[in-house]
mmCIF file with all atom_site columns, C-alpha atoms in Angstrom:
data_model
loop_
_atom_site.group_PDB
_atom_site.id
_atom_site.type_symbol
_atom_site.label_atom_id
_atom_site.label_alt_id
_atom_site.label_comp_id
_atom_site.label_asym_id
_atom_site.label_entity_id
_atom_site.label_seq_id
_atom_site.pdbx_PDB_ins_code
_atom_site.Cartn_x
_atom_site.Cartn_y
_atom_site.Cartn_z
_atom_site.occupancy
_atom_site.B_iso_or_equiv
_atom_site.pdbx_formal_charge
_atom_site.auth_seq_id
_atom_site.auth_comp_id
_atom_site.auth_asym_id
_atom_site.auth_atom_id
_atom_site.pdbx_PDB_model_num
ATOM 1   C CA . MET A 1 1   ? 0.023   0.003   0.029   1.00 43.00 ? 1   MET A CA 1
ATOM 2   C CA . GLY A 1 2   ? 1.650   3.230   -1.185  1.00 43.00 ? 2   GLY A CA 1
ATOM 3   C CA . GLU A 1 3   ? 1.025   6.784   -0.264  1.00 52.00 ? 3   GLU A CA 1
ATOM 4   C CA . SER A 1 4   ? 1.640   8.410   -3.770  1.00 67.00 ? 4   SER A CA 1
ATOM 5   C CA . THR A 1 5   ? -0.652  11.320  -4.503  1.00 85.00 ? 5   THR A CA 1
ATOM 6   C CA . PRO A 1 6   ? -3.480  10.278  -6.872  1.00 93.00 ? 6   PRO A CA 1
ATOM 7   C CA . LYS A 1 7   ? -5.209  12.708  -9.232  1.00 95.00 ? 7   LYS A CA 1
ATOM 8   C CA . CYS A 1 8   ? -8.679  13.534  -7.808  1.00 97.00 ? 8   CYS A CA 1
ATOM 9   C CA . VAL A 1 9   ? -11.407 11.699  -9.784  1.00 97.00 ? 9   VAL A CA 1
ATOM 10  C CA . ALA A 1 10  ? -13.769 14.659  -9.128  1.00 97.00 ? 10  ALA A CA 1
ATOM 11  C CA . CYS A 1 11  ? -11.991 17.952  -9.644  1.00 96.00 ? 11  CYS A CA 1
ATOM 12  C CA . GLY A 1 12  ? -8.821  16.609  -11.379 1.00 96.00 ? 12  GLY A CA 1
ATOM 13  C CA . GLU A 1 13  ? -6.387  18.295  -9.013  1.00 96.00 ? 13  GLU A CA 1
ATOM 14  C CA . ARG A 1 14  ? -3.327  16.426  -7.780  1.00 95.00 ? 14  ARG A CA 1
ATOM 15  C CA . ASN A 1 15  ? -3.759  17.762  -4.246  1.00 95.00 ? 15  ASN A CA 1
ATOM 16  C CA . SER A 1 16  ? -4.817  14.691  -2.242  1.00 96.00 ? 16  SER A CA 1
ATOM 17  C CA . ARG A 1 17  ? -3.594  13.614  1.124   1.00 96.00 ? 17  ARG A CA 1
ATOM 18  C CA . PHE A 1 18  ? -3.545  10.121  2.682   1.00 97.00 ? 18  PHE A CA 1
ATOM 19  C CA . PHE A 1 19  ? -6.624  9.725   4.775   1.00 97.00 ? 19  PHE A CA 1
ATOM 20  C CA . GLY A 1 20  ? -6.355  6.179   6.081   1.00 97.00 ? 20  GLY A CA 1
ATOM 21  C CA . PRO A 1 21  ? -5.878  2.496   5.341   1.00 97.00 ? 21  PRO A CA 1
ATOM 22  C CA . ARG A 1 22  ? -8.617  -0.057  4.849   1.00 97.00 ? 22  ARG A CA 1
ATOM 23  C CA . LYS A 1 23  ? -8.097  -3.783  4.141   1.00 95.00 ? 23  LYS A CA 1
ATOM 24  C CA . GLY A 1 24  ? -4.786  -3.361  2.252   1.00 95.00 ? 24  GLY A CA 1
ATOM 25  C CA . TYR A 1 25  ? -5.958  -0.332  0.352   1.00 96.00 ? 25  TYR A CA 1
ATOM 26  C CA . ALA A 1 26  ? -5.773  3.418   1.214   1.00 97.00 ? 26  ALA A CA 1
ATOM 27  C CA . TYR A 1 27  ? -8.287  6.188   0.955   1.00 98.00 ? 27  TYR A CA 1
ATOM 28  C CA . PHE A 1 28  ? -7.034  9.646   -0.056  1.00 98.00 ? 28  PHE A CA 1
ATOM 29  C CA . ARG A 1 29  ? -8.874  12.899  0.493   1.00 98.00 ? 29  ARG A CA 1
ATOM 30  C CA . CYS A 1 30  ? -8.641  15.721  -1.989  1.00 98.00 ? 30  CYS A CA 1
ATOM 31  C CA . VAL A 1 31  ? -7.663  19.031  -0.314  1.00 97.00 ? 31  VAL A CA 1
ATOM 32  C CA . THR A 1 32  ? -9.309  21.087  -3.058  1.00 97.00 ? 32  THR A CA 1
ATOM 33  C CA . CYS A 1 33  ? -12.773 19.490  -3.171  1.00 98.00 ? 33  CYS A CA 1
ATOM 34  C CA . GLY A 1 34  ? -12.941 17.024  -0.246  1.00 98.00 ? 34  GLY A CA 1
ATOM 35  C CA . THR A 1 35  ? -13.634 13.916  -2.307  1.00 98.00 ? 35  THR A CA 1
ATOM 36  C CA . LEU A 1 36  ? -12.338 10.600  -0.906  1.00 98.00 ? 36  LEU A CA 1
ATOM 37  C CA . GLN A 1 37  ? -11.006 8.029   -3.269  1.00 98.00 ? 37  GLN A CA 1
ATOM 38  C CA . LEU A 1 38  ? -9.467  4.507   -3.198  1.00 97.00 ? 38  LEU A CA 1
ATOM 39  C CA . GLU A 1 39  ? -5.817  3.835   -3.904  1.00 95.00 ? 39  GLU A CA 1
ATOM 40  C CA . PRO A 1 40  ? -4.881  1.782   -5.805  1.00 94.00 ? 40  PRO A CA 1
ATOM 41  C CA . MET A 1 41  ? -7.977  2.352   -7.924  1.00 95.00 ? 41  MET A CA 1
ATOM 42  C CA . PRO A 1 42  ? -9.216  -0.932  -9.464  1.00 95.00 ? 42  PRO A CA 1
ATOM 43  C CA . THR A 1 43  ? -9.525  -1.081  -13.215 1.00 94.00 ? 43  THR A CA 1
ATOM 44  C CA . ARG A 1 44  ? -12.848 -1.360  -14.925 1.00 92.00 ? 44  ARG A CA 1
ATOM 45  C CA . GLU A 1 45  ? -11.951 -4.890  -16.064 1.00 94.00 ? 45  GLU A CA 1
ATOM 46  C CA . GLU A 1 46  ? -10.933 -5.938  -12.489 1.00 95.00 ? 46  GLU A CA 1
ATOM 47  C CA . LEU A 1 47  ? -14.236 -4.655  -11.127 1.00 94.00 ? 47  LEU A CA 1
ATOM 48  C CA . GLN A 1 48  ? -16.322 -6.292  -13.835 1.00 93.00 ? 48  GLN A CA 1
ATOM 49  C CA . LYS A 1 49  ? -14.895 -9.666  -12.968 1.00 94.00 ? 49  LYS A CA 1
ATOM 50  C CA . ALA A 1 50  ? -15.235 -9.100  -9.216  1.00 95.00 ? 50  ALA A CA 1
ATOM 51  C CA . TYR A 1 51  ? -18.826 -8.073  -9.531  1.00 95.00 ? 51  TYR A CA 1
ATOM 52  C CA . HIS A 1 52  ? -19.669 -10.980 -11.835 1.00 93.00 ? 52  HIS A CA 1
ATOM 53  C CA . ASP A 1 53  ? -18.044 -13.578 -9.601  1.00 94.00 ? 53  ASP A CA 1
ATOM 54  C CA . GLN A 1 54  ? -18.138 -12.326 -5.968  1.00 94.00 ? 54  GLN A CA 1
ATOM 55  C CA . TYR A 1 55  ? -20.356 -9.281  -5.258  1.00 96.00 ? 55  TYR A CA 1
ATOM 56  C CA . ALA A 1 56  ? -23.591 -10.914 -4.302  1.00 94.00 ? 56  ALA A CA 1
ATOM 57  C CA . HIS A 1 57  ? -21.852 -12.910 -1.552  1.00 93.00 ? 57  HIS A CA 1
ATOM 58  C CA . SER A 1 58  ? -18.994 -10.615 -0.680  1.00 93.00 ? 58  SER A CA 1
ATOM 59  C CA . GLY A 1 59  ? -20.639 -9.369  2.578   1.00 91.00 ? 59  GLY A CA 1
ATOM 60  C CA . HIS A 1 60  ? -20.927 -5.824  1.306   1.00 93.00 ? 60  HIS A CA 1
ATOM 61  C CA . ILE A 1 61  ? -24.720 -6.076  1.187   1.00 91.00 ? 61  ILE A CA 1
ATOM 62  C CA . ALA A 1 62  ? -27.250 -8.539  2.617   1.00 91.00 ? 62  ALA A CA 1
ATOM 63  C CA . THR A 1 63  ? -27.264 -11.866 0.863   1.00 93.00 ? 63  THR A CA 1
ATOM 64  C CA . ASP A 1 64  ? -30.967 -12.241 1.681   1.00 95.00 ? 64  ASP A CA 1
ATOM 65  C CA . PRO A 1 65  ? -32.849 -10.264 -1.028  1.00 95.00 ? 65  PRO A CA 1
ATOM 66  C CA . ALA A 1 66  ? -35.922 -9.680  1.199   1.00 95.00 ? 66  ALA A CA 1
ATOM 67  C CA . GLU A 1 67  ? -33.784 -8.345  4.069   1.00 95.00 ? 67  GLU A CA 1
ATOM 68  C CA . TRP A 1 68  ? -31.940 -6.032  1.693   1.00 95.00 ? 68  TRP A CA 1
ATOM 69  C CA . THR A 1 69  ? -35.068 -4.767  0.042   1.00 95.00 ? 69  THR A CA 1
ATOM 70  C CA . ALA A 1 70  ? -36.723 -4.052  3.349   1.00 96.00 ? 70  ALA A CA 1
ATOM 71  C CA . ALA A 1 71  ? -33.754 -2.086  4.585   1.00 95.00 ? 71  ALA A CA 1
ATOM 72  C CA . ALA A 1 72  ? -33.516 -0.055  1.369   1.00 96.00 ? 72  ALA A CA 1
ATOM 73  C CA . GLU A 1 73  ? -37.300 0.593   0.988   1.00 97.00 ? 73  GLU A CA 1
ATOM 74  C CA . PRO A 1 74  ? -37.168 4.251   2.228   1.00 97.00 ? 74  PRO A CA 1
ATOM 75  C CA . HIS A 1 75  ? -34.485 4.982   -0.385  1.00 97.00 ? 75  HIS A CA 1
ATOM 76  C CA . TYR A 1 76  ? -36.480 3.346   -3.122  1.00 98.00 ? 76  TYR A CA 1
ATOM 77  C CA . ARG A 1 77  ? -39.577 5.267   -2.043  1.00 98.00 ? 77  ARG A CA 1
ATOM 78  C CA . GLY A 1 78  ? -37.617 8.475   -2.278  1.00 97.00 ? 78  GLY A CA 1
ATOM 79  C CA . VAL A 1 79  ? -36.554 7.677   -5.847  1.00 98.00 ? 79  VAL A CA 1
ATOM 80  C CA . LEU A 1 80  ? -40.124 6.779   -6.791  1.00 98.00 ? 80  LEU A CA 1
ATOM 81  C CA . CYS A 1 81  ? -41.462 10.042  -5.400  1.00 97.00 ? 81  CYS A CA 1
ATOM 82  C CA . THR A 1 82  ? -38.714 11.952  -7.240  1.00 97.00 ? 82  THR A CA 1
ATOM 83  C CA . MET A 1 83  ? -39.637 10.333  -10.530 1.00 97.00 ? 83  MET A CA 1
ATOM 84  C CA . GLN A 1 84  ? -43.317 11.092  -9.961  1.00 97.00 ? 84  GLN A CA 1
ATOM 85  C CA . ASP A 1 85  ? -42.601 14.720  -8.921  1.00 97.00 ? 85  ASP A CA 1
ATOM 86  C CA . HIS A 1 86  ? -40.636 15.267  -12.138 1.00 96.00 ? 86  HIS A CA 1
ATOM 87  C CA . GLY A 1 87  ? -43.284 13.793  -14.381 1.00 96.00 ? 87  GLY A CA 1
ATOM 88  C CA . VAL A 1 88  ? -41.209 10.781  -15.579 1.00 96.00 ? 88  VAL A CA 1
ATOM 89  C CA . LEU A 1 89  ? -43.420 8.849   -17.967 1.00 91.00 ? 89  LEU A CA 1
ATOM 90  C CA . GLY A 1 90  ? -41.128 6.719   -20.234 1.00 89.00 ? 90  GLY A CA 1
ATOM 91  C CA . ARG A 1 91  ? -38.470 4.177   -19.841 1.00 97.00 ? 91  ARG A CA 1
ATOM 92  C CA . VAL A 1 92  ? -36.485 4.052   -16.609 1.00 98.00 ? 92  VAL A CA 1
ATOM 93  C CA . VAL A 1 93  ? -33.124 2.357   -16.002 1.00 98.00 ? 93  VAL A CA 1
ATOM 94  C CA . ASP A 1 94  ? -32.349 1.042   -12.547 1.00 98.00 ? 94  ASP A CA 1
ATOM 95  C CA . TYR A 1 95  ? -28.583 0.955   -12.891 1.00 98.00 ? 95  TYR A CA 1
ATOM 96  C CA . GLY A 1 96  ? -26.857 -1.476  -10.500 1.00 98.00 ? 96  GLY A CA 1
ATOM 97  C CA . GLY A 1 97  ? -30.332 -2.717  -9.500  1.00 98.00 ? 97  GLY A CA 1
ATOM 98  C CA . GLY A 1 98  ? -29.100 -5.573  -7.277  1.00 97.00 ? 98  GLY A CA 1
ATOM 99  C CA . TRP A 1 99  ? -31.810 -7.758  -5.923  1.00 97.00 ? 99  TRP A CA 1
ATOM 100 C CA . GLY A 1 100 ? -34.433 -5.841  -7.877  1.00 98.00 ? 100 GLY A CA 1
ATOM 101 C CA . GLY A 1 101 ? -36.276 -4.038  -5.122  1.00 98.00 ? 101 GLY A CA 1
ATOM 102 C CA . LEU A 1 102 ? -36.348 -0.621  -6.724  1.00 98.00 ? 102 LEU A CA 1
ATOM 103 C CA . CYS A 1 103 ? -37.288 -1.995  -10.117 1.00 98.00 ? 103 CYS A CA 1
ATOM 104 C CA . SER A 1 104 ? -40.151 -3.967  -8.566  1.00 98.00 ? 104 SER A CA 1
ATOM 105 C CA . MET A 1 105 ? -41.420 -0.811  -6.869  1.00 98.00 ? 105 MET A CA 1
ATOM 106 C CA . LEU A 1 106 ? -41.142 1.319   -9.997  1.00 98.00 ? 106 LEU A CA 1
ATOM 107 C CA . ARG A 1 107 ? -42.932 -1.288  -12.179 1.00 97.00 ? 107 ARG A CA 1
ATOM 108 C CA . GLY A 1 108 ? -45.642 -1.623  -9.527  1.00 97.00 ? 108 GLY A CA 1
ATOM 109 C CA . ALA A 1 109 ? -46.194 2.092   -9.850  1.00 97.00 ? 109 ALA A CA 1
ATOM 110 C CA . GLY A 1 110 ? -46.594 1.847   -13.589 1.00 96.00 ? 110 GLY A CA 1
ATOM 111 C CA . PHE A 1 111 ? -43.032 2.625   -14.763 1.00 97.00 ? 111 PHE A CA 1
ATOM 112 C CA . ASP A 1 112 ? -41.384 0.792   -17.633 1.00 97.00 ? 112 ASP A CA 1
ATOM 113 C CA . ALA A 1 113 ? -38.355 -0.003  -15.641 1.00 98.00 ? 113 ALA A CA 1
ATOM 114 C CA . THR A 1 114 ? -35.349 -2.177  -16.557 1.00 98.00 ? 114 THR A CA 1
ATOM 115 C CA . ILE A 1 115 ? -32.324 -3.300  -14.428 1.00 98.00 ? 115 ILE A CA 1
ATOM 116 C CA . VAL A 1 116 ? -28.697 -3.208  -15.538 1.00 98.00 ? 116 VAL A CA 1
ATOM 117 C CA . GLU A 1 117 ? -26.652 -5.307  -13.159 1.00 97.00 ? 117 GLU A CA 1
ATOM 118 C CA . PRO A 1 118 ? -23.128 -6.826  -13.329 1.00 96.00 ? 118 PRO A CA 1
ATOM 119 C CA . SER A 1 119 ? -23.546 -9.599  -10.673 1.00 96.00 ? 119 SER A CA 1
ATOM 120 C CA . ALA A 1 120 ? -24.442 -12.984 -12.177 1.00 96.00 ? 120 ALA A CA 1
ATOM 121 C CA . ASP A 1 121 ? -26.157 -14.116 -9.059  1.00 96.00 ? 121 ASP A CA 1
ATOM 122 C CA . MET A 1 122 ? -28.347 -11.013 -8.765  1.00 97.00 ? 122 MET A CA 1
ATOM 123 C CA . VAL A 1 123 ? -29.204 -11.163 -12.410 1.00 98.00 ? 123 VAL A CA 1
ATOM 124 C CA . ALA A 1 124 ? -30.370 -14.776 -12.018 1.00 97.00 ? 124 ALA A CA 1
ATOM 125 C CA . TYR A 1 125 ? -32.509 -13.851 -8.990  1.00 97.00 ? 125 TYR A CA 1
ATOM 126 C CA . CYS A 1 126 ? -34.153 -10.890 -10.812 1.00 98.00 ? 126 CYS A CA 1
ATOM 127 C CA . ARG A 1 127 ? -34.914 -13.070 -13.793 1.00 98.00 ? 127 ARG A CA 1
ATOM 128 C CA . LYS A 1 128 ? -36.577 -15.608 -11.517 1.00 98.00 ? 128 LYS A CA 1
ATOM 129 C CA . LYS A 1 129 ? -38.749 -12.823 -10.245 1.00 97.00 ? 129 LYS A CA 1
ATOM 130 C CA . GLY A 1 130 ? -39.715 -11.981 -13.796 1.00 98.00 ? 130 GLY A CA 1
ATOM 131 C CA . LEU A 1 131 ? -38.004 -8.577  -13.809 1.00 98.00 ? 131 LEU A CA 1
ATOM 132 C CA . PRO A 1 132 ? -36.455 -7.301  -17.066 1.00 98.00 ? 132 PRO A CA 1
ATOM 133 C CA . VAL A 1 133 ? -32.673 -7.255  -16.460 1.00 98.00 ? 133 VAL A CA 1
ATOM 134 C CA . ILE A 1 134 ? -29.590 -6.759  -18.587 1.00 98.00 ? 134 ILE A CA 1
ATOM 135 C CA . HIS A 1 135 ? -26.441 -8.551  -17.376 1.00 97.00 ? 135 HIS A CA 1
ATOM 136 C CA . GLY A 1 136 ? -23.672 -6.024  -17.926 1.00 95.00 ? 136 GLY A CA 1
ATOM 137 C CA . GLU A 1 137 ? -23.006 -2.329  -17.764 1.00 94.00 ? 137 GLU A CA 1
ATOM 138 C CA . LEU A 1 138 ? -23.972 0.903   -19.516 1.00 94.00 ? 138 LEU A CA 1
ATOM 139 C CA . ALA A 1 139 ? -22.449 -0.193  -22.780 1.00 92.00 ? 139 ALA A CA 1
ATOM 140 C CA . ASP A 1 140 ? -24.821 -3.144  -22.879 1.00 95.00 ? 140 ASP A CA 1
ATOM 141 C CA . LEU A 1 141 ? -27.923 -0.971  -22.745 1.00 95.00 ? 141 LEU A CA 1
ATOM 142 C CA . PRO A 1 142 ? -29.748 -0.894  -26.132 1.00 93.00 ? 142 PRO A CA 1
ATOM 143 C CA . GLY A 1 143 ? -31.339 2.150   -27.785 1.00 91.00 ? 143 GLY A CA 1
ATOM 144 C CA . SER A 1 144 ? -31.503 5.636   -26.439 1.00 93.00 ? 144 SER A CA 1
ATOM 145 C CA . ASP A 1 145 ? -34.026 8.330   -25.362 1.00 95.00 ? 145 ASP A CA 1
ATOM 146 C CA . TYR A 1 146 ? -34.463 6.849   -21.844 1.00 97.00 ? 146 TYR A CA 1
ATOM 147 C CA . ASP A 1 147 ? -36.574 9.044   -19.589 1.00 98.00 ? 147 ASP A CA 1
ATOM 148 C CA . ALA A 1 148 ? -34.607 8.517   -16.372 1.00 98.00 ? 148 ALA A CA 1
ATOM 149 C CA . PHE A 1 149 ? -31.740 6.698   -14.806 1.00 98.00 ? 149 PHE A CA 1
ATOM 150 C CA . ALA A 1 150 ? -31.689 5.785   -11.018 1.00 98.00 ? 150 ALA A CA 1
ATOM 151 C CA . LEU A 1 151 ? -28.565 4.847   -9.137  1.00 98.00 ? 151 LEU A CA 1
ATOM 152 C CA . VAL A 1 152 ? -29.201 3.951   -5.439  1.00 98.00 ? 152 VAL A CA 1
ATOM 153 C CA . GLY A 1 153 ? -25.871 3.368   -3.689  1.00 96.00 ? 153 GLY A CA 1
ATOM 154 C CA . VAL A 1 154 ? -24.173 2.786   -7.002  1.00 97.00 ? 154 VAL A CA 1
ATOM 155 C CA . PHE A 1 155 ? -22.278 5.899   -8.082  1.00 98.00 ? 155 PHE A CA 1
ATOM 156 C CA . GLU A 1 156 ? -19.690 5.370   -5.334  1.00 98.00 ? 156 GLU A CA 1
ATOM 157 C CA . HIS A 1 157 ? -18.905 1.961   -6.984  1.00 97.00 ? 157 HIS A CA 1
ATOM 158 C CA . LEU A 1 158 ? -18.021 3.293   -10.442 1.00 97.00 ? 158 LEU A CA 1
ATOM 159 C CA . VAL A 1 159 ? -14.707 3.877   -12.025 1.00 95.00 ? 159 VAL A CA 1
ATOM 160 C CA . GLU A 1 160 ? -14.298 6.178   -15.043 1.00 93.00 ? 160 GLU A CA 1
ATOM 161 C CA . GLN A 1 161 ? -17.110 8.321   -13.630 1.00 95.00 ? 161 GLN A CA 1
ATOM 162 C CA . ARG A 1 162 ? -16.837 11.168  -16.102 1.00 94.00 ? 162 ARG A CA 1
ATOM 163 C CA . ALA A 1 163 ? -17.074 8.733   -19.049 1.00 95.00 ? 163 ALA A CA 1
ATOM 164 C CA . TRP A 1 164 ? -20.091 7.066   -17.411 1.00 96.00 ? 164 TRP A CA 1
ATOM 165 C CA . LEU A 1 165 ? -21.907 10.373  -16.951 1.00 96.00 ? 165 LEU A CA 1
ATOM 166 C CA . ALA A 1 166 ? -21.152 11.445  -20.535 1.00 96.00 ? 166 ALA A CA 1
ATOM 167 C CA . ARG A 1 167 ? -22.556 8.169   -21.893 1.00 96.00 ? 167 ARG A CA 1
ATOM 168 C CA . ALA A 1 168 ? -25.619 8.380   -19.620 1.00 96.00 ? 168 ALA A CA 1
ATOM 169 C CA . ARG A 1 169 ? -26.322 11.840  -20.990 1.00 96.00 ? 169 ARG A CA 1
ATOM 170 C CA . GLU A 1 170 ? -26.242 10.455  -24.531 1.00 96.00 ? 170 GLU A CA 1
ATOM 171 C CA . LEU A 1 171 ? -28.732 7.804   -23.602 1.00 97.00 ? 171 LEU A CA 1
ATOM 172 C CA . LEU A 1 172 ? -31.177 10.091  -21.880 1.00 97.00 ? 172 LEU A CA 1
ATOM 173 C CA . ARG A 1 173 ? -33.766 12.026  -23.826 1.00 96.00 ? 173 ARG A CA 1
ATOM 174 C CA . PRO A 1 174 ? -33.420 15.803  -23.822 1.00 95.00 ? 174 PRO A CA 1
ATOM 175 C CA . GLY A 1 175 ? -34.580 16.886  -20.310 1.00 94.00 ? 175 GLY A CA 1
ATOM 176 C CA . GLY A 1 176 ? -34.222 13.348  -18.913 1.00 96.00 ? 176 GLY A CA 1
ATOM 177 C CA . LEU A 1 177 ? -33.662 12.753  -15.275 1.00 97.00 ? 177 LEU A CA 1
ATOM 178 C CA . LEU A 1 178 ? -30.648 11.314  -13.468 1.00 97.00 ? 178 LEU A CA 1
ATOM 179 C CA . VAL A 1 179 ? -31.371 10.359  -9.829  1.00 98.00 ? 179 VAL A CA 1
ATOM 180 C CA . ILE A 1 180 ? -28.305 9.517   -7.667  1.00 97.00 ? 180 ILE A CA 1
ATOM 181 C CA . MET A 1 181 ? -28.285 8.600   -4.010  1.00 97.00 ? 181 MET A CA 1
ATOM 182 C CA . GLN A 1 182 ? -24.903 8.001   -2.473  1.00 96.00 ? 182 GLN A CA 1
ATOM 183 C CA . PRO A 1 183 ? -22.820 8.541   0.743   1.00 94.00 ? 183 PRO A CA 1
ATOM 184 C CA . THR A 1 184 ? -21.010 11.850  0.834   1.00 94.00 ? 184 THR A CA 1
ATOM 185 C CA . ALA A 1 185 ? -17.361 12.437  1.623   1.00 98.00 ? 185 ALA A CA 1
ATOM 186 C CA . ARG A 1 186 ? -17.862 15.029  4.341   1.00 96.00 ? 186 ARG A CA 1
ATOM 187 C CA . CYS A 1 187 ? -19.967 12.842  6.631   1.00 96.00 ? 187 CYS A CA 1
ATOM 188 C CA . ALA A 1 188 ? -17.735 9.811   6.100   1.00 97.00 ? 188 ALA A CA 1
ATOM 189 C CA . ALA A 1 189 ? -14.559 11.810  6.730   1.00 97.00 ? 189 ALA A CA 1
ATOM 190 C CA . PHE A 1 190 ? -16.028 13.435  9.895   1.00 97.00 ? 190 PHE A CA 1
ATOM 191 C CA . LEU A 1 191 ? -17.136 10.101  11.386  1.00 97.00 ? 191 LEU A CA 1
ATOM 192 C CA . ALA A 1 192 ? -13.932 8.286   10.491  1.00 97.00 ? 192 ALA A CA 1
ATOM 193 C CA . THR A 1 193 ? -11.854 11.039  12.076  1.00 96.00 ? 193 THR A CA 1
ATOM 194 C CA . ILE A 1 194 ? -13.812 10.794  15.303  1.00 96.00 ? 194 ILE A CA 1
ATOM 195 C CA . PHE A 1 195 ? -13.732 6.994   15.445  1.00 96.00 ? 195 PHE A CA 1
ATOM 196 C CA . ARG A 1 196 ? -9.939  6.971   14.992  1.00 97.00 ? 196 ARG A CA 1
ATOM 197 C CA . PHE A 1 197 ? -9.358  9.916   17.390  1.00 95.00 ? 197 PHE A CA 1
ATOM 198 C CA . GLY A 1 198 ? -7.642  11.795  14.499  1.00 89.00 ? 198 GLY A CA 1
ATOM 199 C CA . ARG A 1 199 ? -5.001  9.088   13.857  1.00 94.00 ? 199 ARG A CA 1
ATOM 200 C CA . ARG A 1 200 ? -4.633  8.743   10.089  1.00 90.00 ? 200 ARG A CA 1
ATOM 201 C CA . SER A 1 201 ? -2.473  5.605   10.437  1.00 94.00 ? 201 SER A CA 1
ATOM 202 C CA . ALA A 1 202 ? -5.269  3.746   12.154  1.00 97.00 ? 202 ALA A CA 1
ATOM 203 C CA . GLU A 1 203 ? -7.548  1.405   10.172  1.00 97.00 ? 203 GLU A CA 1
ATOM 204 C CA . LEU A 1 204 ? -10.615 3.156   8.802   1.00 98.00 ? 204 LEU A CA 1
ATOM 205 C CA . PRO A 1 205 ? -13.893 1.969   10.298  1.00 97.00 ? 205 PRO A CA 1
ATOM 206 C CA . ALA A 1 206 ? -16.351 0.317   7.984   1.00 96.00 ? 206 ALA A CA 1
ATOM 207 C CA . LEU A 1 207 ? -19.174 2.713   8.982   1.00 96.00 ? 207 LEU A CA 1
ATOM 208 C CA . HIS A 1 208 ? -21.909 0.426   7.585   1.00 92.00 ? 208 HIS A CA 1
ATOM 209 C CA . GLN A 1 209 ? -19.720 -0.509  4.680   1.00 94.00 ? 209 GLN A CA 1
ATOM 210 C CA . THR A 1 210 ? -19.032 3.109   3.652   1.00 96.00 ? 210 THR A CA 1
ATOM 211 C CA . PHE A 1 211 ? -15.281 2.513   3.592   1.00 97.00 ? 211 PHE A CA 1
ATOM 212 C CA . CYS A 1 212 ? -15.378 -0.815  1.716   1.00 96.00 ? 212 CYS A CA 1
ATOM 213 C CA . PRO A 1 213 ? -12.655 -1.591  -0.843  1.00 96.00 ? 213 PRO A CA 1
ATOM 214 C CA . PRO A 1 214 ? -12.702 -2.501  -3.636  1.00 96.00 ? 214 PRO A CA 1
ATOM 215 C CA . TRP A 1 215 ? -16.390 -1.859  -3.992  1.00 97.00 ? 215 TRP A CA 1
ATOM 216 C CA . HIS A 1 216 ? -16.497 1.773   -2.858  1.00 98.00 ? 216 HIS A CA 1
ATOM 217 C CA . THR A 1 217 ? -14.005 3.448   -5.193  1.00 98.00 ? 217 THR A CA 1
ATOM 218 C CA . ALA A 1 218 ? -14.891 7.105   -4.433  1.00 98.00 ? 218 ALA A CA 1
ATOM 219 C CA . LEU A 1 219 ? -16.972 9.018   -1.895  1.00 98.00 ? 219 LEU A CA 1
ATOM 220 C CA . PHE A 1 220 ? -17.701 12.308  -3.583  1.00 98.00 ? 220 PHE A CA 1
ATOM 221 C CA . SER A 1 221 ? -18.122 15.591  -1.826  1.00 98.00 ? 221 SER A CA 1
ATOM 222 C CA . ILE A 1 222 ? -20.927 17.930  -2.889  1.00 96.00 ? 222 ILE A CA 1
ATOM 223 C CA . GLU A 1 223 ? -18.376 20.133  -4.578  1.00 97.00 ? 223 GLU A CA 1
ATOM 224 C CA . GLY A 1 224 ? -16.816 17.155  -6.208  1.00 96.00 ? 224 GLY A CA 1
ATOM 225 C CA . MET A 1 225 ? -20.119 16.104  -7.704  1.00 95.00 ? 225 MET A CA 1
ATOM 226 C CA . ARG A 1 226 ? -20.545 19.660  -9.123  1.00 92.00 ? 226 ARG A CA 1
#
């Protein structure tokens, strides 16, 4: 585990400082925008394989789909209300839809929702439930002019975030909606500092899987998201 200074995935500045170790990795915090990011950063190909083979049973999320869906229900409800408030009517993509809880809720409310999911086990479960699901990533999504994308606890898992956002914008219709729910860097950094009594060399706490390599590649600050 090195302490070289990575380029910030959010603002692009090379002004990051070592924040703390976690399971053989390190998290760095950008002095300019406050974003936290993993080092070394996994490649897209490494993460694709890890998600396909391991994610559903890695311990990062509940392996019981009903348990996970029940815990996430308030977040899903928030996404549903946001879609309704913004008058979303067409096709919706639940990106990184996991066990299918959000997609089920959206379809139950009348939305034409489809899951995109890299985990083979999760895809198999969603298909058994009769949910439309694409096994893969954004590049595997057919067509364009989607009405909305939803990412619930997913954006912090991505690499090549700028390219992902650019492609999502191409796939959305003009005026389409992108709904992202994610942990933010400021809260994570504050709690981690308290838990470690300010000692940067101490192992970072999991904080309900917030600091969780290799799955959580970046925890963006509000400024970093801008």
